[in-house]
Amino acid sequence: MILNNEGKEKPIRITEFGFPTGGNKDGGFVYSEANQASVLTRYLALMFVNGIEKAVIFNLKDEAVDENAHYANSFGLYDVSCDDGTESIAAKKSVKAIETMIDVLDGLVPLEAKQQDVGEGTLFEIVFADSMDRNKTVFWYTKMDGMGQKDRVDYSDDEMAVILSVDSEDVYPVDMAGKISSPQVYITSVMVTASDEPQYLVEM
């Protein structure tokens, strides 16, 4: 209706964007800071390529000091501790992961999202480009571990060597923490090790 009457598209925003750390409500599984960072960066990459205008973080910091707190208490990007009545906060791994994503993708335009079956899992690639048509690709590999536990994100620690297409021989991967590594480059392709933690393949 907005498009028909006003000639413009309706902006889409996502609120209460987050993922917890600590124990789930049934016990038996703990979401680590690395799990949180991985999920949030994957969510953001998918939001960017699907034209989401804005994502509003659910909680900037935890609402409780209990490391096994559930739900809203542990959705923060900052951990909370209390000693002698004084509150202290410390950044979780998600903060660095989001900072890395912003540093790598700032000013780029999303081009396409791809996924393909690789082994027993799925390889995801989201391609961005700068004003000089140099690509930067967010990629990750996921494989369900078959546990099927209620209220649990079905994580596995599997990694997979994958081949990604590139337009440049001058490329390098960047991990969630901003660490750069050296891949094996074969003219128009590159071999990298992918996991459920997103990485960025930067073409120069």
JSON list of C-alpha atoms in Angstrom, two decimals:
[
{"chain": "A", "resi": 1, "resn": "MET", "atom": "CA", "xyz": [0.00, 0.00, 0.00]},
{"chain": "A", "resi": 2, "resn": "ILE", "atom": "CA", "xyz": [2.84, 2.40, 0.82]},
{"chain": "A", "resi": 3, "resn": "LEU", "atom": "CA", "xyz": [4.47, 1.54, -2.51]},
{"chain": "A", "resi": 4, "resn": "ASN", "atom": "CA", "xyz": [1.22, 2.07, -4.42]},
{"chain": "A", "resi": 5, "resn": "ASN", "atom": "CA", "xyz": [0.15, 5.27, -2.66]},
{"chain": "A", "resi": 6, "resn": "GLU", "atom": "CA", "xyz": [3.44, 6.98, -1.90]},
{"chain": "A", "resi": 7, "resn": "GLY", "atom": "CA", "xyz": [5.79, 5.48, -4.46]},
{"chain": "A", "resi": 8, "resn": "LYS", "atom": "CA", "xyz": [8.24, 4.15, -1.91]},
{"chain": "A", "resi": 9, "resn": "GLU", "atom": "CA", "xyz": [8.90, 0.91, -0.10]},
{"chain": "A", "resi": 10, "resn": "LYS", "atom": "CA", "xyz": [8.11, 0.28, 3.53]},
{"chain": "A", "resi": 11, "resn": "PRO", "atom": "CA", "xyz": [11.30, 0.12, 5.60]},
{"chain": "A", "resi": 12, "resn": "ILE", "atom": "CA", "xyz": [11.78, -3.08, 7.56]},
{"chain": "A", "resi": 13, "resn": "ARG", "atom": "CA", "xyz": [13.32, -2.98, 11.03]},
{"chain": "A", "resi": 14, "resn": "ILE", "atom": "CA", "xyz": [14.07, -5.79, 13.45]},
{"chain": "A", "resi": 15, "resn": "THR", "atom": "CA", "xyz": [13.66, -5.19, 17.17]},
{"chain": "A", "resi": 16, "resn": "GLU", "atom": "CA", "xyz": [14.77, -7.26, 20.15]},
{"chain": "A", "resi": 17, "resn": "PHE", "atom": "CA", "xyz": [17.73, -8.53, 18.14]},
{"chain": "A", "resi": 18, "resn": "GLY", "atom": "CA", "xyz": [19.85, -10.76, 20.36]},
{"chain": "A", "resi": 19, "resn": "PHE", "atom": "CA", "xyz": [21.03, -14.16, 21.55]},
{"chain": "A", "resi": 20, "resn": "PRO", "atom": "CA", "xyz": [21.82, -15.31, 25.11]},
{"chain": "A", "resi": 21, "resn": "THR", "atom": "CA", "xyz": [24.88, -16.66, 26.83]},
{"chain": "A", "resi": 22, "resn": "GLY", "atom": "CA", "xyz": [24.72, -19.04, 29.78]},
{"chain": "A", "resi": 23, "resn": "GLY", "atom": "CA", "xyz": [22.49, -22.05, 30.47]},
{"chain": "A", "resi": 24, "resn": "ASN", "atom": "CA", "xyz": [19.23, -22.73, 28.66]},
{"chain": "A", "resi": 25, "resn": "LYS", "atom": "CA", "xyz": [16.04, -23.09, 30.69]},
{"chain": "A", "resi": 26, "resn": "ASP", "atom": "CA", "xyz": [16.16, -26.91, 30.70]},
{"chain": "A", "resi": 27, "resn": "GLY", "atom": "CA", "xyz": [19.81, -27.07, 31.74]},
{"chain": "A", "resi": 28, "resn": "GLY", "atom": "CA", "xyz": [22.30, -29.40, 30.15]},
{"chain": "A", "resi": 29, "resn": "PHE", "atom": "CA", "xyz": [23.59, -26.91, 27.60]},
{"chain": "A", "resi": 30, "resn": "VAL", "atom": "CA", "xyz": [25.41, -23.61, 27.89]},
{"chain": "A", "resi": 31, "resn": "TYR", "atom": "CA", "xyz": [25.52, -21.00, 25.15]},
{"chain": "A", "resi": 32, "resn": "SER", "atom": "CA", "xyz": [29.08, -19.70, 25.06]},
{"chain": "A", "resi": 33, "resn": "GLU", "atom": "CA", "xyz": [30.20, -16.19, 24.15]},
{"chain": "A", "resi": 34, "resn": "ALA", "atom": "CA", "xyz": [31.53, -17.64, 20.89]},
{"chain": "A", "resi": 35, "resn": "ASN", "atom": "CA", "xyz": [28.07, -19.09, 20.16]},
{"chain": "A", "resi": 36, "resn": "GLN", "atom": "CA", "xyz": [26.50, -15.69, 20.74]},
{"chain": "A", "resi": 37, "resn": "ALA", "atom": "CA", "xyz": [29.04, -13.89, 18.55]},
{"chain": "A", "resi": 38, "resn": "SER", "atom": "CA", "xyz": [28.64, -16.45, 15.77]},
{"chain": "A", "resi": 39, "resn": "VAL", "atom": "CA", "xyz": [24.85, -16.29, 15.73]},
{"chain": "A", "resi": 40, "resn": "LEU", "atom": "CA", "xyz": [24.64, -12.49, 15.90]},
{"chain": "A", "resi": 41, "resn": "THR", "atom": "CA", "xyz": [27.10, -11.94, 13.05]},
{"chain": "A", "resi": 42, "resn": "ARG", "atom": "CA", "xyz": [25.29, -14.50, 10.89]},
{"chain": "A", "resi": 43, "resn": "TYR", "atom": "CA", "xyz": [21.98, -12.78, 11.66]},
{"chain": "A", "resi": 44, "resn": "LEU", "atom": "CA", "xyz": [23.43, -9.40, 10.73]},
{"chain": "A", "resi": 45, "resn": "ALA", "atom": "CA", "xyz": [24.87, -10.65, 7.45]},
{"chain": "A", "resi": 46, "resn": "LEU", "atom": "CA", "xyz": [21.48, -12.08, 6.48]},
{"chain": "A", "resi": 47, "resn": "MET", "atom": "CA", "xyz": [19.76, -8.84, 7.51]},
{"chain": "A", "resi": 48, "resn": "PHE", "atom": "CA", "xyz": [22.12, -6.75, 5.37]},
{"chain": "A", "resi": 49, "resn": "VAL", "atom": "CA", "xyz": [21.60, -8.81, 2.21]},
{"chain": "A", "resi": 50, "resn": "ASN", "atom": "CA", "xyz": [17.81, -8.83, 2.70]},
{"chain": "A", "resi": 51, "resn": "GLY", "atom": "CA", "xyz": [17.52, -5.07, 2.97]},
{"chain": "A", "resi": 52, "resn": "ILE", "atom": "CA", "xyz": [16.74, -4.72, 6.66]},
{"chain": "A", "resi": 53, "resn": "GLU", "atom": "CA", "xyz": [17.04, -1.02, 7.40]},
{"chain": "A", "resi": 54, "resn": "LYS", "atom": "CA", "xyz": [17.85, -1.21, 11.10]},
{"chain": "A", "resi": 55, "resn": "ALA", "atom": "CA", "xyz": [18.34, -3.81, 13.84]},
{"chain": "A", "resi": 56, "resn": "VAL", "atom": "CA", "xyz": [17.76, -2.78, 17.45]},
{"chain": "A", "resi": 57, "resn": "ILE", "atom": "CA", "xyz": [19.79, -4.69, 20.05]},
{"chain": "A", "resi": 58, "resn": "PHE", "atom": "CA", "xyz": [17.60, -6.31, 22.71]},
{"chain": "A", "resi": 59, "resn": "ASN", "atom": "CA", "xyz": [19.98, -5.71, 25.63]},
{"chain": "A", "resi": 60, "resn": "LEU", "atom": "CA", "xyz": [23.30, -3.92, 25.59]},
{"chain": "A", "resi": 61, "resn": "LYS", "atom": "CA", "xyz": [24.37, -5.54, 28.88]},
{"chain": "A", "resi": 62, "resn": "ASP", "atom": "CA", "xyz": [23.22, -8.46, 31.00]},
{"chain": "A", "resi": 63, "resn": "GLU", "atom": "CA", "xyz": [20.58, -7.77, 33.64]},
{"chain": "A", "resi": 64, "resn": "ALA", "atom": "CA", "xyz": [21.95, -10.27, 36.17]},
{"chain": "A", "resi": 65, "resn": "VAL", "atom": "CA", "xyz": [25.34, -11.40, 37.44]},
{"chain": "A", "resi": 66, "resn": "ASP", "atom": "CA", "xyz": [24.41, -15.12, 37.53]},
{"chain": "A", "resi": 67, "resn": "GLU", "atom": "CA", "xyz": [26.27, -16.83, 34.70]},
{"chain": "A", "resi": 68, "resn": "ASN", "atom": "CA", "xyz": [23.39, -19.32, 34.40]},
{"chain": "A", "resi": 69, "resn": "ALA", "atom": "CA", "xyz": [20.70, -16.64, 34.19]},
{"chain": "A", "resi": 70, "resn": "HIS", "atom": "CA", "xyz": [18.08, -17.24, 31.52]},
{"chain": "A", "resi": 71, "resn": "TYR", "atom": "CA", "xyz": [16.26, -15.23, 28.90]},
{"chain": "A", "resi": 72, "resn": "ALA", "atom": "CA", "xyz": [16.56, -11.42, 29.00]},
{"chain": "A", "resi": 73, "resn": "ASN", "atom": "CA", "xyz": [19.01, -11.55, 31.89]},
{"chain": "A", "resi": 74, "resn": "SER", "atom": "CA", "xyz": [21.79, -12.89, 29.67]},
{"chain": "A", "resi": 75, "resn": "PHE", "atom": "CA", "xyz": [21.14, -11.39, 26.24]},
{"chain": "A", "resi": 76, "resn": "GLY", "atom": "CA", "xyz": [23.61, -8.54, 26.72]},
{"chain": "A", "resi": 77, "resn": "LEU", "atom": "CA", "xyz": [26.68, -7.87, 24.62]},
{"chain": "A", "resi": 78, "resn": "TYR", "atom": "CA", "xyz": [28.42, -6.97, 27.88]},
{"chain": "A", "resi": 79, "resn": "ASP", "atom": "CA", "xyz": [28.82, -9.23, 30.90]},
{"chain": "A", "resi": 80, "resn": "VAL", "atom": "CA", "xyz": [27.97, -7.88, 34.34]},
{"chain": "A", "resi": 81, "resn": "SER", "atom": "CA", "xyz": [29.68, -8.59, 37.65]},
{"chain": "A", "resi": 82, "resn": "CYS", "atom": "CA", "xyz": [29.18, -7.10, 41.08]},
{"chain": "A", "resi": 83, "resn": "ASP", "atom": "CA", "xyz": [31.81, -6.87, 43.82]},
{"chain": "A", "resi": 84, "resn": "ASP", "atom": "CA", "xyz": [31.07, -5.14, 47.13]},
{"chain": "A", "resi": 85, "resn": "GLY", "atom": "CA", "xyz": [28.11, -3.38, 45.62]},
{"chain": "A", "resi": 86, "resn": "THR", "atom": "CA", "xyz": [30.05, -2.02, 42.64]},
{"chain": "A", "resi": 87, "resn": "GLU", "atom": "CA", "xyz": [28.91, -3.04, 39.17]},
{"chain": "A", "resi": 88, "resn": "SER", "atom": "CA", "xyz": [31.51, -3.82, 36.53]},
{"chain": "A", "resi": 89, "resn": "ILE", "atom": "CA", "xyz": [30.87, -4.59, 32.88]},
{"chain": "A", "resi": 90, "resn": "ALA", "atom": "CA", "xyz": [33.10, -6.34, 30.35]},
{"chain": "A", "resi": 91, "resn": "ALA", "atom": "CA", "xyz": [32.63, -6.83, 26.63]},
{"chain": "A", "resi": 92, "resn": "LYS", "atom": "CA", "xyz": [31.67, -10.29, 25.43]},
{"chain": "A", "resi": 93, "resn": "LYS", "atom": "CA", "xyz": [33.14, -11.72, 22.22]},
{"chain": "A", "resi": 94, "resn": "SER", "atom": "CA", "xyz": [30.12, -10.40, 20.31]},
{"chain": "A", "resi": 95, "resn": "VAL", "atom": "CA", "xyz": [31.32, -6.82, 20.65]},
{"chain": "A", "resi": 96, "resn": "LYS", "atom": "CA", "xyz": [34.59, -7.55, 18.84]},
{"chain": "A", "resi": 97, "resn": "ALA", "atom": "CA", "xyz": [32.77, -9.69, 16.27]},
{"chain": "A", "resi": 98, "resn": "ILE", "atom": "CA", "xyz": [30.32, -6.90, 15.44]},
{"chain": "A", "resi": 99, "resn": "GLU", "atom": "CA", "xyz": [33.13, -4.33, 15.33]},
{"chain": "A", "resi": 100, "resn": "THR", "atom": "CA", "xyz": [35.02, -6.56, 12.89]},
{"chain": "A", "resi": 101, "resn": "MET", "atom": "CA", "xyz": [31.94, -6.93, 10.69]},
{"chain": "A", "resi": 102, "resn": "ILE", "atom": "CA", "xyz": [31.43, -3.16, 10.59]},
{"chain": "A", "resi": 103, "resn": "ASP", "atom": "CA", "xyz": [35.12, -2.54, 9.81]},
{"chain": "A", "resi": 104, "resn": "VAL", "atom": "CA", "xyz": [35.12, -5.05, 6.94]},
{"chain": "A", "resi": 105, "resn": "LEU", "atom": "CA", "xyz": [31.72, -4.28, 5.38]},
{"chain": "A", "resi": 106, "resn": "ASP", "atom": "CA", "xyz": [31.40, -0.52, 5.99]},
{"chain": "A", "resi": 107, "resn": "GLY", "atom": "CA", "xyz": [30.28, 1.27, 2.84]},
{"chain": "A", "resi": 108, "resn": "LEU", "atom": "CA", "xyz": [29.76, -1.90, 0.81]},
{"chain": "A", "resi": 109, "resn": "VAL", "atom": "CA", "xyz": [26.69, -2.92, -1.18]},
{"chain": "A", "resi": 110, "resn": "PRO", "atom": "CA", "xyz": [25.22, -6.44, -0.77]},
{"chain": "A", "resi": 111, "resn": "LEU", "atom": "CA", "xyz": [25.13, -8.30, -4.09]},
{"chain": "A", "resi": 112, "resn": "GLU", "atom": "CA", "xyz": [23.85, -11.81, -3.47]},
{"chain": "A", "resi": 113, "resn": "ALA", "atom": "CA", "xyz": [23.39, -14.63, -0.99]},
{"chain": "A", "resi": 114, "resn": "LYS", "atom": "CA", "xyz": [24.31, -18.19, -1.92]},
{"chain": "A", "resi": 115, "resn": "GLN", "atom": "CA", "xyz": [24.12, -21.52, -0.17]},
{"chain": "A", "resi": 116, "resn": "GLN", "atom": "CA", "xyz": [25.11, -25.01, -1.20]},
{"chain": "A", "resi": 117, "resn": "ASP", "atom": "CA", "xyz": [25.28, -28.45, 0.33]},
{"chain": "A", "resi": 118, "resn": "VAL", "atom": "CA", "xyz": [28.85, -29.39, 1.22]},
{"chain": "A", "resi": 119, "resn": "GLY", "atom": "CA", "xyz": [29.44, -32.77, 2.81]},
{"chain": "A", "resi": 120, "resn": "GLU", "atom": "CA", "xyz": [26.80, -33.22, 5.51]},
{"chain": "A", "resi": 121, "resn": "GLY", "atom": "CA", "xyz": [26.36, -29.48, 6.06]},
{"chain": "A", "resi": 122, "resn": "THR", "atom": "CA", "xyz": [25.62, -26.23, 4.26]},
{"chain": "A", "resi": 123, "resn": "LEU", "atom": "CA", "xyz": [27.99, -23.50, 3.06]},
{"chain": "A", "resi": 124, "resn": "PHE", "atom": "CA", "xyz": [26.60, -19.95, 3.15]},
{"chain": "A", "resi": 125, "resn": "GLU", "atom": "CA", "xyz": [28.15, -17.08, 1.16]},
{"chain": "A", "resi": 126, "resn": "ILE", "atom": "CA", "xyz": [26.97, -13.48, 1.22]},
{"chain": "A", "resi": 127, "resn": "VAL", "atom": "CA", "xyz": [28.79, -11.29, -1.29]},
{"chain": "A", "resi": 128, "resn": "PHE", "atom": "CA", "xyz": [29.30, -7.53, -0.90]},
{"chain": "A", "resi": 129, "resn": "ALA", "atom": "CA", "xyz": [31.13, -5.12, -3.23]},
{"chain": "A", "resi": 130, "resn": "ASP", "atom": "CA", "xyz": [32.76, -1.71, -2.94]},
{"chain": "A", "resi": 131, "resn": "SER", "atom": "CA", "xyz": [32.66, 1.17, -5.43]},
{"chain": "A", "resi": 132, "resn": "MET", "atom": "CA", "xyz": [35.51, -0.41, -7.40]},
{"chain": "A", "resi": 133, "resn": "ASP", "atom": "CA", "xyz": [33.68, -3.76, -7.70]},
{"chain": "A", "resi": 134, "resn": "ARG", "atom": "CA", "xyz": [36.04, -5.51, -5.30]},
{"chain": "A", "resi": 135, "resn": "ASN", "atom": "CA", "xyz": [34.21, -8.24, -3.45]},
{"chain": "A", "resi": 136, "resn": "LYS", "atom": "CA", "xyz": [34.14, -9.12, 0.22]},
{"chain": "A", "resi": 137, "resn": "THR", "atom": "CA", "xyz": [32.32, -12.34, 1.05]},
{"chain": "A", "resi": 138, "resn": "VAL", "atom": "CA", "xyz": [30.92, -13.36, 4.42]},
{"chain": "A", "resi": 139, "resn": "PHE", "atom": "CA", "xyz": [30.97, -17.16, 4.62]},
{"chain": "A", "resi": 140, "resn": "TRP", "atom": "CA", "xyz": [30.26, -19.89, 7.16]},
{"chain": "A", "resi": 141, "resn": "TYR", "atom": "CA", "xyz": [29.55, -23.60, 7.27]},
{"chain": "A", "resi": 142, "resn": "THR", "atom": "CA", "xyz": [26.93, -25.24, 9.47]},
{"chain": "A", "resi": 143, "resn": "LYS", "atom": "CA", "xyz": [26.25, -28.87, 10.22]},
{"chain": "A", "resi": 144, "resn": "MET", "atom": "CA", "xyz": [23.55, -30.03, 12.62]},
{"chain": "A", "resi": 145, "resn": "ASP", "atom": "CA", "xyz": [24.93, -32.47, 15.16]},
{"chain": "A", "resi": 146, "resn": "GLY", "atom": "CA", "xyz": [21.64, -34.35, 15.55]},
{"chain": "A", "resi": 147, "resn": "MET", "atom": "CA", "xyz": [21.26, -33.88, 19.30]},
{"chain": "A", "resi": 148, "resn": "GLY", "atom": "CA", "xyz": [17.77, -32.43, 18.94]},
{"chain": "A", "resi": 149, "resn": "GLN", "atom": "CA", "xyz": [17.65, -31.25, 22.55]},
{"chain": "A", "resi": 150, "resn": "LYS", "atom": "CA", "xyz": [14.66, -29.05, 23.37]},
{"chain": "A", "resi": 151, "resn": "ASP", "atom": "CA", "xyz": [15.35, -25.29, 23.39]},
{"chain": "A", "resi": 152, "resn": "ARG", "atom": "CA", "xyz": [18.88, -25.83, 22.25]},
{"chain": "A", "resi": 153, "resn": "VAL", "atom": "CA", "xyz": [20.60, -24.38, 19.22]},
{"chain": "A", "resi": 154, "resn": "ASP", "atom": "CA", "xyz": [21.87, -27.44, 17.37]},
{"chain": "A", "resi": 155, "resn": "TYR", "atom": "CA", "xyz": [25.56, -26.59, 17.22]},
{"chain": "A", "resi": 156, "resn": "SER", "atom": "CA", "xyz": [28.42, -28.69, 16.02]},
{"chain": "A", "resi": 157, "resn": "ASP", "atom": "CA", "xyz": [32.13, -27.93, 16.08]},
{"chain": "A", "resi": 158, "resn": "ASP", "atom": "CA", "xyz": [32.70, -29.30, 12.58]},
{"chain": "A", "resi": 159, "resn": "GLU", "atom": "CA", "xyz": [34.93, -27.54, 10.10]},
{"chain": "A", "resi": 160, "resn": "MET", "atom": "CA", "xyz": [35.04, -28.07, 6.36]},
{"chain": "A", "resi": 161, "resn": "ALA", "atom": "CA", "xyz": [37.63, -27.23, 3.71]},
{"chain": "A", "resi": 162, "resn": "VAL", "atom": "CA", "xyz": [35.70, -25.41, 0.97]},
{"chain": "A", "resi": 163, "resn": "ILE", "atom": "CA", "xyz": [36.44, -23.78, -2.37]},
{"chain": "A", "resi": 164, "resn": "LEU", "atom": "CA", "xyz": [35.22, -20.21, -2.96]},
{"chain": "A", "resi": 165, "resn": "SER", "atom": "CA", "xyz": [35.27, -18.41, -6.31]},
{"chain": "A", "resi": 166, "resn": "VAL", "atom": "CA", "xyz": [37.23, -15.16, -6.49]},
{"chain": "A", "resi": 167, "resn": "ASP", "atom": "CA", "xyz": [38.00, -12.49, -9.09]},
{"chain": "A", "resi": 168, "resn": "SER", "atom": "CA", "xyz": [41.44, -11.64, -7.69]},
{"chain": "A", "resi": 169, "resn": "GLU", "atom": "CA", "xyz": [44.51, -13.60, -6.69]},
{"chain": "A", "resi": 170, "resn": "ASP", "atom": "CA", "xyz": [45.18, -11.03, -3.96]},
{"chain": "A", "resi": 171, "resn": "VAL", "atom": "CA", "xyz": [42.78, -12.27, -1.28]},
{"chain": "A", "resi": 172, "resn": "TYR", "atom": "CA", "xyz": [42.85, -12.95, 2.44]},
{"chain": "A", "resi": 173, "resn": "PRO", "atom": "CA", "xyz": [40.37, -14.27, 5.05]},
{"chain": "A", "resi": 174, "resn": "VAL", "atom": "CA", "xyz": [39.51, -12.35, 8.22]},
{"chain": "A", "resi": 175, "resn": "ASP", "atom": "CA", "xyz": [37.95, -14.17, 11.19]},
{"chain": "A", "resi": 176, "resn": "MET", "atom": "CA", "xyz": [35.33, -12.88, 13.68]},
{"chain": "A", "resi": 177, "resn": "ALA", "atom": "CA", "xyz": [38.04, -11.42, 15.91]},
{"chain": "A", "resi": 178, "resn": "GLY", "atom": "CA", "xyz": [39.72, -9.55, 13.03]},
{"chain": "A", "resi": 179, "resn": "LYS", "atom": "CA", "xyz": [42.63, -11.97, 12.63]},
{"chain": "A", "resi": 180, "resn": "ILE", "atom": "CA", "xyz": [43.99, -12.25, 9.08]},
{"chain": "A", "resi": 181, "resn": "SER", "atom": "CA", "xyz": [45.22, -15.54, 7.61]},
{"chain": "A", "resi": 182, "resn": "SER", "atom": "CA", "xyz": [46.71, -16.75, 4.31]},
{"chain": "A", "resi": 183, "resn": "PRO", "atom": "CA", "xyz": [44.59, -19.01, 2.07]},
{"chain": "A", "resi": 184, "resn": "GLN", "atom": "CA", "xyz": [45.54, -21.34, -0.77]},
{"chain": "A", "resi": 185, "resn": "VAL", "atom": "CA", "xyz": [44.79, -19.42, -3.98]},
{"chain": "A", "resi": 186, "resn": "TYR", "atom": "CA", "xyz": [44.24, -21.07, -7.39]},
{"chain": "A", "resi": 187, "resn": "ILE", "atom": "CA", "xyz": [43.80, -18.23, -9.95]},
{"chain": "A", "resi": 188, "resn": "THR", "atom": "CA", "xyz": [39.96, -17.94, -9.79]},
{"chain": "A", "resi": 189, "resn": "SER", "atom": "CA", "xyz": [39.33, -19.86, -6.57]},
{"chain": "A", "resi": 190, "resn": "VAL", "atom": "CA", "xyz": [40.57, -20.11, -3.03]},
{"chain": "A", "resi": 191, "resn": "MET", "atom": "CA", "xyz": [40.55, -22.92, -0.47]},
{"chain": "A", "resi": 192, "resn": "VAL", "atom": "CA", "xyz": [39.62, -21.97, 3.07]},
{"chain": "A", "resi": 193, "resn": "THR", "atom": "CA", "xyz": [38.48, -23.75, 6.22]},
{"chain": "A", "resi": 194, "resn": "ALA", "atom": "CA", "xyz": [34.91, -22.80, 7.11]},
{"chain": "A", "resi": 195, "resn": "SER", "atom": "CA", "xyz": [33.01, -23.33, 10.38]},
{"chain": "A", "resi": 196, "resn": "ASP", "atom": "CA", "xyz": [29.88, -21.94, 12.02]},
{"chain": "A", "resi": 197, "resn": "GLU", "atom": "CA", "xyz": [31.86, -18.81, 12.93]},
{"chain": "A", "resi": 198, "resn": "PRO", "atom": "CA", "xyz": [31.55, -16.36, 10.02]},
{"chain": "A", "resi": 199, "resn": "GLN", "atom": "CA", "xyz": [34.68, -15.22, 8.21]},
{"chain": "A", "resi": 200, "resn": "TYR", "atom": "CA", "xyz": [35.28, -12.58, 5.56]},
{"chain": "A", "resi": 201, "resn": "LEU", "atom": "CA", "xyz": [37.08, -13.23, 2.29]},
{"chain": "A", "resi": 202, "resn": "VAL", "atom": "CA", "xyz": [38.55, -9.89, 1.21]},
{"chain": "A", "resi": 203, "resn": "GLU", "atom": "CA", "xyz": [39.55, -9.37, -2.43]},
{"chain": "A", "resi": 204, "resn": "MET", "atom": "CA", "xyz": [42.00, -6.59, -3.23]}
]
